[in-house]
Short mmCIF file of C-alpha atoms and ligand atoms in Angstrom, two decimals:
data_model
loop_
_atom_site.label_atom_id
_atom_site.label_comp_id
_atom_site.label_asym_id
_atom_site.label_seq_id
_atom_site.Cartn_x
_atom_site.Cartn_y
_atom_site.Cartn_z
CA UNK A 327 -5.35 5.64 -22.67
CA UNK A 328 -5.30 1.91 -21.95
CA UNK A 329 -6.63 0.51 -18.67
CA UNK A 330 -6.11 -2.94 -17.17
CA UNK A 331 -9.30 -4.49 -15.85
CA UNK A 332 -9.55 -7.74 -13.90
CA UNK A 333 -12.78 -9.60 -14.55
CA UNK A 334 -14.26 -12.17 -12.20
CA UNK A 335 -17.23 -13.74 -13.98
CA UNK A 336 -17.86 -15.98 -10.95
CA UNK A 337 -20.71 -18.47 -10.65
CA UNK A 338 -24.40 -18.82 -11.49
CA UNK A 339 -25.58 -15.88 -13.59
CA UNK A 340 -22.17 -14.19 -13.10
CA UNK A 341 -20.67 -15.07 -16.52
CA UNK A 342 -23.87 -14.02 -18.37
CA UNK A 343 -24.19 -10.61 -16.73
CA UNK A 344 -20.45 -9.85 -16.89
CA UNK A 345 -20.46 -10.59 -20.62
CA UNK A 346 -23.10 -7.88 -21.12
CA UNK A 347 -21.26 -5.42 -18.87
CA UNK A 348 -18.13 -5.95 -20.97
CA UNK A 349 -20.08 -5.38 -24.16
CA UNK A 350 -21.34 -2.06 -22.76
CA UNK A 351 -17.90 -1.08 -21.40
CA UNK A 352 -16.28 -1.75 -24.78
CA UNK A 353 -18.87 0.34 -26.58
CA UNK A 354 -18.36 3.24 -24.18
CA UNK A 355 -14.56 2.92 -24.44
CA UNK A 356 -14.70 3.02 -28.24
CA UNK A 357 -16.92 6.08 -28.23
CA UNK A 358 -14.90 7.99 -25.64
CA UNK A 359 -11.46 7.09 -27.00
CA UNK A 360 -9.85 4.76 -24.48
CA UNK A 361 -9.23 1.03 -24.39
CA UNK A 362 -9.74 -1.68 -21.83
CA UNK A 363 -7.58 -4.76 -21.53
CA UNK A 364 -9.31 -7.55 -19.62
CA UNK A 365 -7.80 -10.41 -17.64
CA UNK A 366 -10.19 -13.08 -16.41
CA UNK A 367 -9.68 -14.10 -12.79
CA UNK A 368 -11.08 -17.16 -11.05
CA UNK A 369 -12.90 -16.77 -7.77
CA UNK A 370 -15.63 -18.55 -5.83
CA UNK A 371 -16.97 -21.86 -7.06
CA UNK A 372 -15.22 -21.45 -10.41
CA UNK A 373 -11.88 -21.33 -8.57
CA UNK A 374 -12.78 -24.26 -6.29
CA UNK A 375 -13.47 -26.39 -9.37
CA UNK A 376 -9.97 -25.67 -10.75
CA UNK A 377 -7.77 -25.06 -7.69
CA UNK A 378 -9.72 -26.58 -4.80
CA UNK A 379 -9.88 -23.20 -3.01
CA UNK A 380 -12.06 -20.12 -3.70
CA UNK A 381 -9.19 -17.68 -4.25
CA UNK A 382 -5.49 -18.33 -4.83
CA UNK A 383 -2.64 -16.03 -3.79
CA UNK A 384 -1.68 -15.80 -7.47
CA UNK A 385 -5.13 -14.42 -8.32
CA UNK A 386 -4.83 -11.82 -5.54
CA UNK A 387 -1.40 -10.79 -6.85
CA UNK A 388 -2.80 -10.54 -10.38
CA UNK A 389 -5.78 -8.45 -9.18
CA UNK A 390 -3.37 -6.02 -7.51
CA UNK A 391 -1.78 -5.22 -10.88
CA UNK A 392 -5.12 -3.98 -12.32
CA UNK A 393 -6.69 -0.52 -12.36
CA UNK A 394 -9.98 -2.05 -11.21
CA UNK A 395 -11.81 -5.37 -10.97
CA UNK A 396 -15.31 -6.05 -12.28
CA UNK A 397 -17.12 -8.99 -10.76
CA UNK A 398 -20.35 -10.86 -11.53
CA UNK A 399 -21.24 -12.78 -8.41
CA UNK A 400 -20.12 -15.92 -6.71
CA UNK A 401 -21.69 -18.83 -4.90
CA UNK A 402 -24.12 -21.63 -5.63
CA UNK A 403 -27.17 -23.25 -4.16
CA UNK A 404 -26.17 -24.04 -0.57
CA UNK A 405 -28.47 -27.11 -0.48
CA UNK A 406 -27.35 -28.81 -3.68
CA UNK A 407 -23.90 -27.50 -4.61
CA UNK A 408 -20.87 -29.65 -3.62
CA UNK A 409 -19.01 -26.39 -2.79
CA UNK A 410 -21.00 -26.23 0.44
CA UNK A 411 -19.78 -29.67 1.59
CA UNK A 412 -16.38 -28.00 2.10
CA UNK A 413 -15.31 -26.38 5.40
CA UNK A 414 -16.43 -22.71 5.64
CA UNK A 415 -12.99 -21.28 4.81
CA UNK A 416 -12.98 -23.16 1.49
CA UNK A 417 -16.49 -22.19 0.36
CA UNK A 418 -17.08 -19.64 -2.45
CA UNK A 419 -17.92 -16.67 -0.16
CA UNK A 420 -14.60 -17.02 1.69
CA UNK A 421 -12.89 -16.00 -1.55
CA UNK A 422 -14.73 -12.68 -1.62
CA UNK A 423 -13.93 -11.88 2.02
CA UNK A 424 -10.26 -12.72 1.39
CA UNK A 425 -10.16 -10.55 -1.72
CA UNK A 426 -11.72 -7.56 0.09
CA UNK A 427 -9.25 -7.95 2.93
CA UNK A 428 -6.18 -8.45 0.72
CA UNK A 429 -7.01 -5.37 -1.33
CA UNK A 430 -7.82 -3.30 1.77
CA UNK A 431 -11.23 -2.32 0.42
CA UNK A 432 -12.49 -0.17 3.28
CA UNK A 433 -15.11 1.97 1.52
CA UNK A 434 -18.31 0.39 0.27
CA UNK A 435 -20.55 2.40 -2.04
CA UNK A 436 -24.16 1.47 -2.73
CA UNK A 437 -26.20 3.86 -4.83
CA UNK A 438 -29.99 3.86 -4.46
CA UNK A 439 -31.60 5.48 -7.47
CA UNK A 440 -35.28 5.42 -8.37
CA UNK A 441 -35.99 5.16 -12.08
CA UNK A 442 -39.16 6.97 -13.12
CA UNK A 443 -40.12 3.89 -15.20
CA UNK A 444 -39.76 1.53 -12.23
CA UNK A 445 -41.65 3.67 -9.73
CA UNK A 446 -44.32 0.98 -9.44
CA UNK A 447 -41.76 -1.33 -7.77
CA UNK A 448 -41.06 1.26 -5.05
CA UNK A 449 -42.95 0.40 -1.87
CA UNK A 450 -43.29 4.08 -0.88
CA UNK A 451 -46.38 6.17 -1.59
CA UNK A 452 -46.38 8.51 -4.62
CA UNK A 453 -46.39 11.69 -2.53
CA UNK A 454 -43.25 10.49 -0.72
CA UNK A 455 -41.47 9.44 -3.91
CA UNK A 456 -42.15 12.82 -5.55
CA UNK A 457 -39.67 13.28 -8.40
CA UNK A 458 -37.66 10.28 -7.25
CA UNK A 459 -34.36 10.05 -5.37
CA UNK A 460 -30.70 9.49 -6.10
CA UNK A 461 -28.49 8.76 -3.11
CA UNK A 462 -25.30 6.90 -2.39
CA UNK A 463 -24.54 5.14 0.87
CA UNK A 464 -20.84 5.15 1.72
CA UNK A 465 -20.24 2.52 4.39
CA UNK A 466 -16.98 1.90 6.25
CA UNK A 467 -16.27 -1.76 5.62
CA UNK A 468 -13.27 -2.92 7.65
CA UNK A 469 -13.70 -1.49 11.16
CA UNK A 470 -16.28 -1.00 13.89
CA UNK A 471 -18.43 -3.55 15.67
CA UNK A 472 -17.94 -6.37 13.14
CA UNK A 473 -14.16 -6.33 13.61
CA UNK A 474 -13.78 -5.44 17.31
CA UNK A 475 -12.94 -7.95 20.07
CA UNK A 476 -15.84 -10.15 21.13
CA UNK A 477 -16.39 -12.80 23.76
CA UNK A 478 -19.05 -14.80 25.50
CA UNK A 479 -18.53 -15.80 29.13
CA UNK A 480 -20.59 -17.52 31.80
CA UNK A 481 -20.59 -15.79 35.15
CA UNK A 482 -22.46 -17.32 38.06
CA UNK A 483 -24.37 -19.47 35.59
CA UNK A 484 -25.42 -16.47 33.45
CA UNK A 485 -24.16 -16.17 29.86
CA UNK A 486 -22.82 -12.74 28.94
CA UNK A 487 -21.71 -11.61 25.47
CA UNK A 488 -19.62 -8.57 24.57
CA UNK A 489 -18.85 -6.98 21.19
CA UNK A 490 -16.59 -3.96 20.88
CA UNK A 491 -17.05 -1.01 18.54
CA UNK A 492 -13.62 0.47 17.86
CA UNK A 493 -12.60 3.19 15.41
CA UNK A 494 -9.41 5.16 15.33
CA UNK A 495 -9.25 8.60 13.77
CA UNK A 496 -7.21 7.41 10.77
CA UNK A 497 -9.89 4.88 9.80
CA UNK A 498 -12.53 7.60 10.03
CA UNK A 499 -10.46 10.17 8.16
CA UNK A 500 -9.76 7.98 5.13
CA UNK A 501 -13.42 7.07 4.61
CA UNK A 502 -14.51 10.68 5.18
CA UNK A 503 -12.04 11.83 2.51
CA UNK A 504 -13.50 9.24 0.09
CA UNK A 505 -17.00 10.45 0.94
CA UNK A 506 -16.22 14.09 0.26
CA UNK A 507 -14.29 13.25 -2.93
CA UNK A 508 -17.25 11.28 -4.24
CA UNK A 509 -19.73 13.99 -3.23
CA UNK A 510 -17.75 16.32 -5.49
CA UNK A 511 -18.63 14.03 -8.40
CA UNK A 512 -22.31 14.24 -7.42
CA UNK A 513 -24.51 16.98 -5.90
CA UNK A 514 -21.87 18.00 -3.32
CA UNK A 515 -23.78 17.06 -0.18
CA UNK A 516 -22.58 14.76 2.60
CA UNK A 517 -24.83 13.62 5.42
CA UNK A 518 -22.71 11.95 8.08
CA UNK A 519 -24.73 9.47 10.11
CA UNK A 520 -23.78 8.49 13.66
CA UNK A 521 -25.11 8.03 17.19
CA UNK A 522 -23.13 10.86 18.73
CA UNK A 523 -25.72 11.42 21.47
CA UNK A 524 -24.68 8.08 23.00
CA UNK A 525 -21.50 6.57 21.57
CA UNK A 526 -17.93 7.79 22.04
CA UNK A 527 -16.95 6.21 18.71
CA UNK A 528 -19.65 8.35 17.08
CA UNK A 529 -18.44 11.52 18.78
CA UNK A 530 -14.96 10.85 17.42
CA UNK A 531 -16.50 10.08 14.02
CA UNK A 532 -18.33 13.40 13.98
CA UNK A 533 -15.30 15.41 15.06
CA UNK A 534 -13.01 13.83 12.43
CA UNK A 535 -15.62 14.27 9.68
CA UNK A 536 -15.93 17.95 10.62
CA UNK A 537 -12.18 18.27 10.42
CA UNK A 538 -12.03 16.70 6.95
CA UNK A 539 -14.91 18.93 5.80
CA UNK A 540 -12.68 21.99 6.23
CA UNK A 541 -10.76 20.86 3.12
CA UNK A 542 -14.02 20.69 1.13
CA UNK A 543 -15.67 24.12 1.50
CA UNK A 544 -17.68 23.46 -1.69
CA UNK A 545 -19.35 20.38 -0.15
CA UNK A 546 -22.26 20.85 2.25
CA UNK A 547 -21.96 18.74 5.41
CA UNK A 548 -24.81 17.79 7.71
CA UNK A 549 -25.05 15.29 10.57
CA UNK A 550 -27.92 12.96 11.37
CA UNK A 551 -28.48 10.42 14.13
CA UNK A 552 -28.85 6.91 12.77
CA UNK A 553 -32.34 6.34 14.20
CA UNK A 554 -33.57 9.52 12.52
CA UNK A 555 -31.84 8.51 9.26
CA UNK A 556 -33.69 5.17 9.25
CA UNK A 557 -36.95 7.17 9.40
CA UNK A 558 -35.91 9.85 6.92
CA UNK A 559 -35.03 7.20 4.29
CA UNK A 560 -38.70 6.25 4.05
CA UNK A 561 -40.11 9.71 4.83
CA UNK A 562 -38.08 11.93 2.52
CA UNK A 563 -35.41 9.96 0.61
CA UNK A 564 -34.87 12.78 -1.90
CA UNK A 565 -33.06 14.88 0.75
CA UNK A 566 -29.98 12.63 0.59
CA UNK A 567 -26.98 12.76 -1.73
CA UNK A 568 -24.02 10.97 -0.05
CA UNK A 569 -24.72 9.25 3.28
CA UNK A 570 -21.42 8.65 5.06
CA UNK A 571 -21.50 6.16 7.91
CA UNK A 572 -19.73 3.45 9.89
CA UNK A 573 -19.88 -0.27 9.26
CA UNK A 574 -22.95 -1.54 11.12
CA UNK A 575 -25.11 1.55 10.55
CA UNK A 576 -24.19 1.35 6.85
CA UNK A 577 -25.01 -2.34 6.68
CA UNK A 578 -28.53 -1.68 7.91
CA UNK A 579 -29.18 1.63 6.11
CA UNK A 580 -27.90 0.40 2.74
CA UNK A 581 -30.31 -2.54 2.78
CA UNK A 582 -33.14 -0.20 3.73
CA UNK A 583 -32.20 2.23 0.94
CA UNK A 584 -31.98 -0.53 -1.65
CA UNK A 585 -35.39 -1.92 -0.66
CA UNK A 586 -37.05 1.41 -1.36
CA UNK A 587 -35.79 1.30 -4.95
CA UNK A 588 -37.71 -1.95 -5.40
CA UNK A 589 -35.57 -4.06 -7.72
CA UNK A 590 -32.60 -6.24 -6.82
CA UNK A 591 -31.49 -6.62 -10.43
CA UNK A 592 -30.78 -2.86 -10.68
CA UNK A 593 -28.49 -2.29 -7.69
CA UNK A 594 -24.80 -1.69 -8.30
CA UNK A 595 -21.99 -1.47 -5.75
CA UNK A 596 -18.31 -0.66 -5.38
CA UNK A 597 -15.65 -1.26 -2.75
CA UNK A 598 -12.65 1.06 -2.82
CA UNK A 599 -9.27 1.32 -1.14
CA UNK A 600 -7.00 4.31 -0.54
CA UNK A 601 -5.85 4.41 -4.17
CA UNK A 602 -8.16 4.69 -7.17
CA UNK A 603 -8.51 0.90 -7.23
CA UNK A 604 -11.94 -0.62 -6.68
CA UNK A 605 -13.91 -3.86 -6.88
CA UNK A 606 -17.22 -3.35 -8.69
CA UNK A 607 -20.09 -5.81 -8.46
CA UNK A 608 -23.88 -5.99 -8.43
CA UNK A 609 -25.51 -6.05 -4.98
CA UNK A 610 -27.37 -9.25 -5.78
CA UNK A 611 -26.04 -12.81 -5.60
CA UNK A 612 -25.37 -15.43 -8.25
CA UNK A 613 -29.04 -16.42 -8.60
CA UNK A 614 -28.36 -20.11 -9.31
CA UNK A 615 -32.12 -20.62 -9.76
CA UNK A 616 -32.05 -18.74 -13.09
CA UNK A 617 -28.44 -19.35 -14.23
CA UNK A 618 -27.84 -20.25 -17.87
CA UNK A 619 -31.34 -19.27 -19.00
CA UNK A 620 -30.55 -15.85 -20.52
CA UNK A 621 -33.17 -14.22 -18.28
CA UNK A 622 -31.01 -12.53 -15.58
CA UNK A 623 -31.10 -8.75 -15.43
CA UNK A 624 -27.60 -7.48 -16.33
CA UNK A 625 -28.31 -3.83 -15.39
CA UNK A 626 -26.85 -3.92 -11.84
CA UNK A 627 -23.57 -5.18 -13.31
CA UNK A 628 -23.69 -2.68 -16.17
CA UNK A 629 -24.24 0.14 -13.65
CA UNK A 630 -21.35 -1.25 -11.56
CA UNK A 631 -19.22 -0.99 -14.70
CA UNK A 632 -20.29 2.67 -15.01
CA UNK A 633 -19.13 3.22 -11.41
CA UNK A 634 -15.80 1.61 -12.33
CA UNK A 635 -15.36 4.14 -15.11
CA UNK A 636 -16.27 7.04 -12.83
CA UNK A 637 -14.41 6.18 -9.63
CA UNK A 638 -11.37 4.15 -10.75
CA UNK A 639 -10.69 5.50 -14.25
CA UNK A 640 -12.11 9.06 -13.99
CA UNK A 641 -13.93 8.49 -17.28
CA UNK A 642 -17.00 10.40 -16.09
CA UNK A 643 -18.43 11.13 -19.54
CA UNK A 644 -18.40 7.44 -20.47
CA UNK A 645 -20.02 6.59 -17.12
CA UNK A 646 -22.73 9.21 -17.71
CA UNK A 647 -23.36 7.75 -21.17
CA UNK A 648 -23.89 4.25 -19.76
CA UNK A 649 -26.30 5.53 -17.10
CA UNK A 650 -28.21 7.56 -19.69
CA UNK A 651 -28.40 4.51 -21.99
CA UNK A 652 -29.87 2.41 -19.15
CA UNK A 653 -32.50 5.11 -18.52
CA UNK A 654 -33.31 5.30 -22.24
CA UNK A 655 -33.76 1.54 -22.60
CA UNK A 656 -36.17 1.56 -19.66
CA UNK A 657 -37.97 4.54 -21.17
CA UNK A 658 -38.25 2.63 -24.44
CA UNK A 659 -40.10 -0.09 -22.55
CA UNK A 660 -37.59 -2.95 -22.51
CA UNK A 661 -37.58 -5.09 -19.38
CA UNK A 662 -36.02 -8.32 -18.17
CA UNK A 663 -38.50 -10.63 -16.48
CA UNK A 664 -37.69 -9.47 -12.90
CA UNK A 665 -38.78 -5.89 -13.66
CA UNK A 666 -41.42 -6.71 -16.30
CA UNK A 667 -44.69 -4.80 -16.21
CA UNK A 668 -47.76 -4.56 -18.41
CA UNK A 669 -47.29 -2.91 -21.80
CA UNK A 670 -43.50 -3.41 -21.81
CA UNK A 671 -41.40 -5.66 -24.04
CA UNK A 672 -39.71 -8.57 -22.28
CA UNK A 673 -36.10 -9.19 -23.31
CA UNK A 674 -33.38 -11.60 -22.21
CA UNK A 675 -29.97 -10.86 -20.69
CA UNK A 676 -28.18 -10.59 -24.03
CA UNK A 677 -30.78 -8.40 -25.69
CA UNK A 678 -30.84 -6.04 -22.70
CA UNK A 679 -27.04 -5.68 -22.91
CA UNK A 680 -27.17 -5.16 -26.67
CA UNK A 681 -29.91 -2.53 -26.43
CA UNK A 682 -28.01 -0.55 -23.80
CA UNK A 683 -24.82 -0.71 -25.89
CA UNK A 684 -26.78 0.41 -28.96
CA UNK A 685 -27.95 3.54 -27.16
CA UNK A 686 -24.40 4.47 -26.20
CA UNK A 687 -23.31 4.42 -29.84
P1 NAD B 622 -29.58 -13.86 -5.00
O1 NAD B 622 -29.42 -12.39 -4.99
O2 NAD B 622 -28.63 -14.63 -5.85
O3 NAD B 622 -31.07 -14.22 -5.47
C1 NAD B 622 -32.24 -13.80 -4.77
C2 NAD B 622 -33.43 -13.81 -5.77
O4 NAD B 622 -33.28 -12.70 -6.67
C3 NAD B 622 -33.48 -15.05 -6.65
O5 NAD B 622 -34.83 -15.39 -6.88
C4 NAD B 622 -32.83 -14.64 -7.94
O6 NAD B 622 -33.30 -15.34 -9.07
C5 NAD B 622 -33.21 -13.16 -8.01
N1 NAD B 622 -32.16 -12.37 -8.70
C6 NAD B 622 -30.93 -12.02 -8.20
N2 NAD B 622 -30.24 -11.33 -9.10
C7 NAD B 622 -31.02 -11.23 -10.20
C8 NAD B 622 -30.85 -10.64 -11.47
N3 NAD B 622 -29.73 -10.01 -11.82
N4 NAD B 622 -31.86 -10.75 -12.37
C9 NAD B 622 -33.00 -11.37 -12.05
N5 NAD B 622 -33.22 -11.94 -10.86
C10 NAD B 622 -32.25 -11.88 -9.94
O7 NAD B 622 -29.52 -14.34 -3.49
P2 NAD B 622 -29.48 -15.82 -2.89
O8 NAD B 622 -30.39 -16.71 -3.66
O9 NAD B 622 -29.69 -15.64 -1.44
O10 NAD B 622 -27.99 -16.30 -3.09
C11 NAD B 622 -27.54 -17.11 -4.17
C12 NAD B 622 -26.04 -17.29 -4.08
O11 NAD B 622 -25.41 -16.02 -4.25
C13 NAD B 622 -25.55 -17.80 -2.72
O12 NAD B 622 -24.52 -18.73 -2.95
C14 NAD B 622 -25.04 -16.56 -2.03
O13 NAD B 622 -24.03 -16.87 -1.09
C15 NAD B 622 -24.47 -15.81 -3.20
N6 NAD B 622 -24.31 -14.35 -2.99
C16 NAD B 622 -23.20 -13.79 -3.52
C17 NAD B 622 -23.01 -12.43 -3.41
C18 NAD B 622 -21.78 -11.84 -4.02
O14 NAD B 622 -21.17 -12.46 -4.89
N7 NAD B 622 -21.38 -10.64 -3.62
C19 NAD B 622 -23.96 -11.63 -2.76
C20 NAD B 622 -25.12 -12.23 -2.25
C21 NAD B 622 -25.28 -13.61 -2.38
#
């Protein structure tokens, strides 16, 4: 089997971490008997430098021909980089928004996994952490409050602002289907989070999710109000497998969930559309402060590559092998500087990538 992968190295530490993710992907592909054909795509500052804009239509068209796209990260230092002298629609981040929109990436996945070896970075108490947690937040990305009509008016000298939270049942159904499909690749539990005691949009959300659940009798569905979920994430995070929620709730809950894991260099993410296609990238930014120094942690990008194998290519065994290799390297005591602790061996970006690849072989 041969797969076509678009690669956006991007800016800052992007090229360094993507190089290591590719090394790991190639090792897994060789071991599990498939091949990956990469095409490098320009986006963000790297595209501005060549084309004057952060994403060209040709790049979008090229991305659409791929099975999946792996990205490093984009953007520079807003205070010093000339990219930020440009109008907002020509800055690096505009490229990412345009790409997400053009590819109709409506489902955002952010896993929050606590590694035994990195427990010290978790801000929760030991008795709460227990044996750790492994959850995935599935956030609707293209509807809801952030995309509804908004306006600010002045009436009788008083300013009044309105934002609208709109969802139709089709938008809810397609993300619910993704959520249940992905739960089947995990521990087969979906917790749908809403505010159905107050909001009509949440009552529709709940009813459509219940409808979809009928097609997944092997997946356990529960519902939770968003305010309770915010508490439960820090009270008993191990109860969650897949958390399925709308755009704004997901925005807030996914940041909360990632904070409880402790380390920004470890957090992967994926954005999917209705097909198998997805854009896979670390949750962190381009870290211009440490770019080019071979000290960035490549693990978030490597774990994003594992998600690419699992969700876009259905190469679950290869994805498992990458995740196991990451765990083993941590167990063996290797750390990049951002997750370094006493008694461990500090390694650079390249050595971390090489050691993970070694453990896959
Ligand atoms: P950032 O995530 O790049 O960095 C925050 C801090 O975390 C920095 O101290 C950085 O050195 C550290 N850090 C981040 N990733 C790391 C890694 N893999 N290993 C070790 N340390 C790491 O956030 P920022 O500084 O606010 O943003 C920098 C640039 O990234 C901005 O231009 C921003 O717009 C962009 N950004 C891009 C994305 C994306 O491409 N999806 C996401 C967030 C921010």
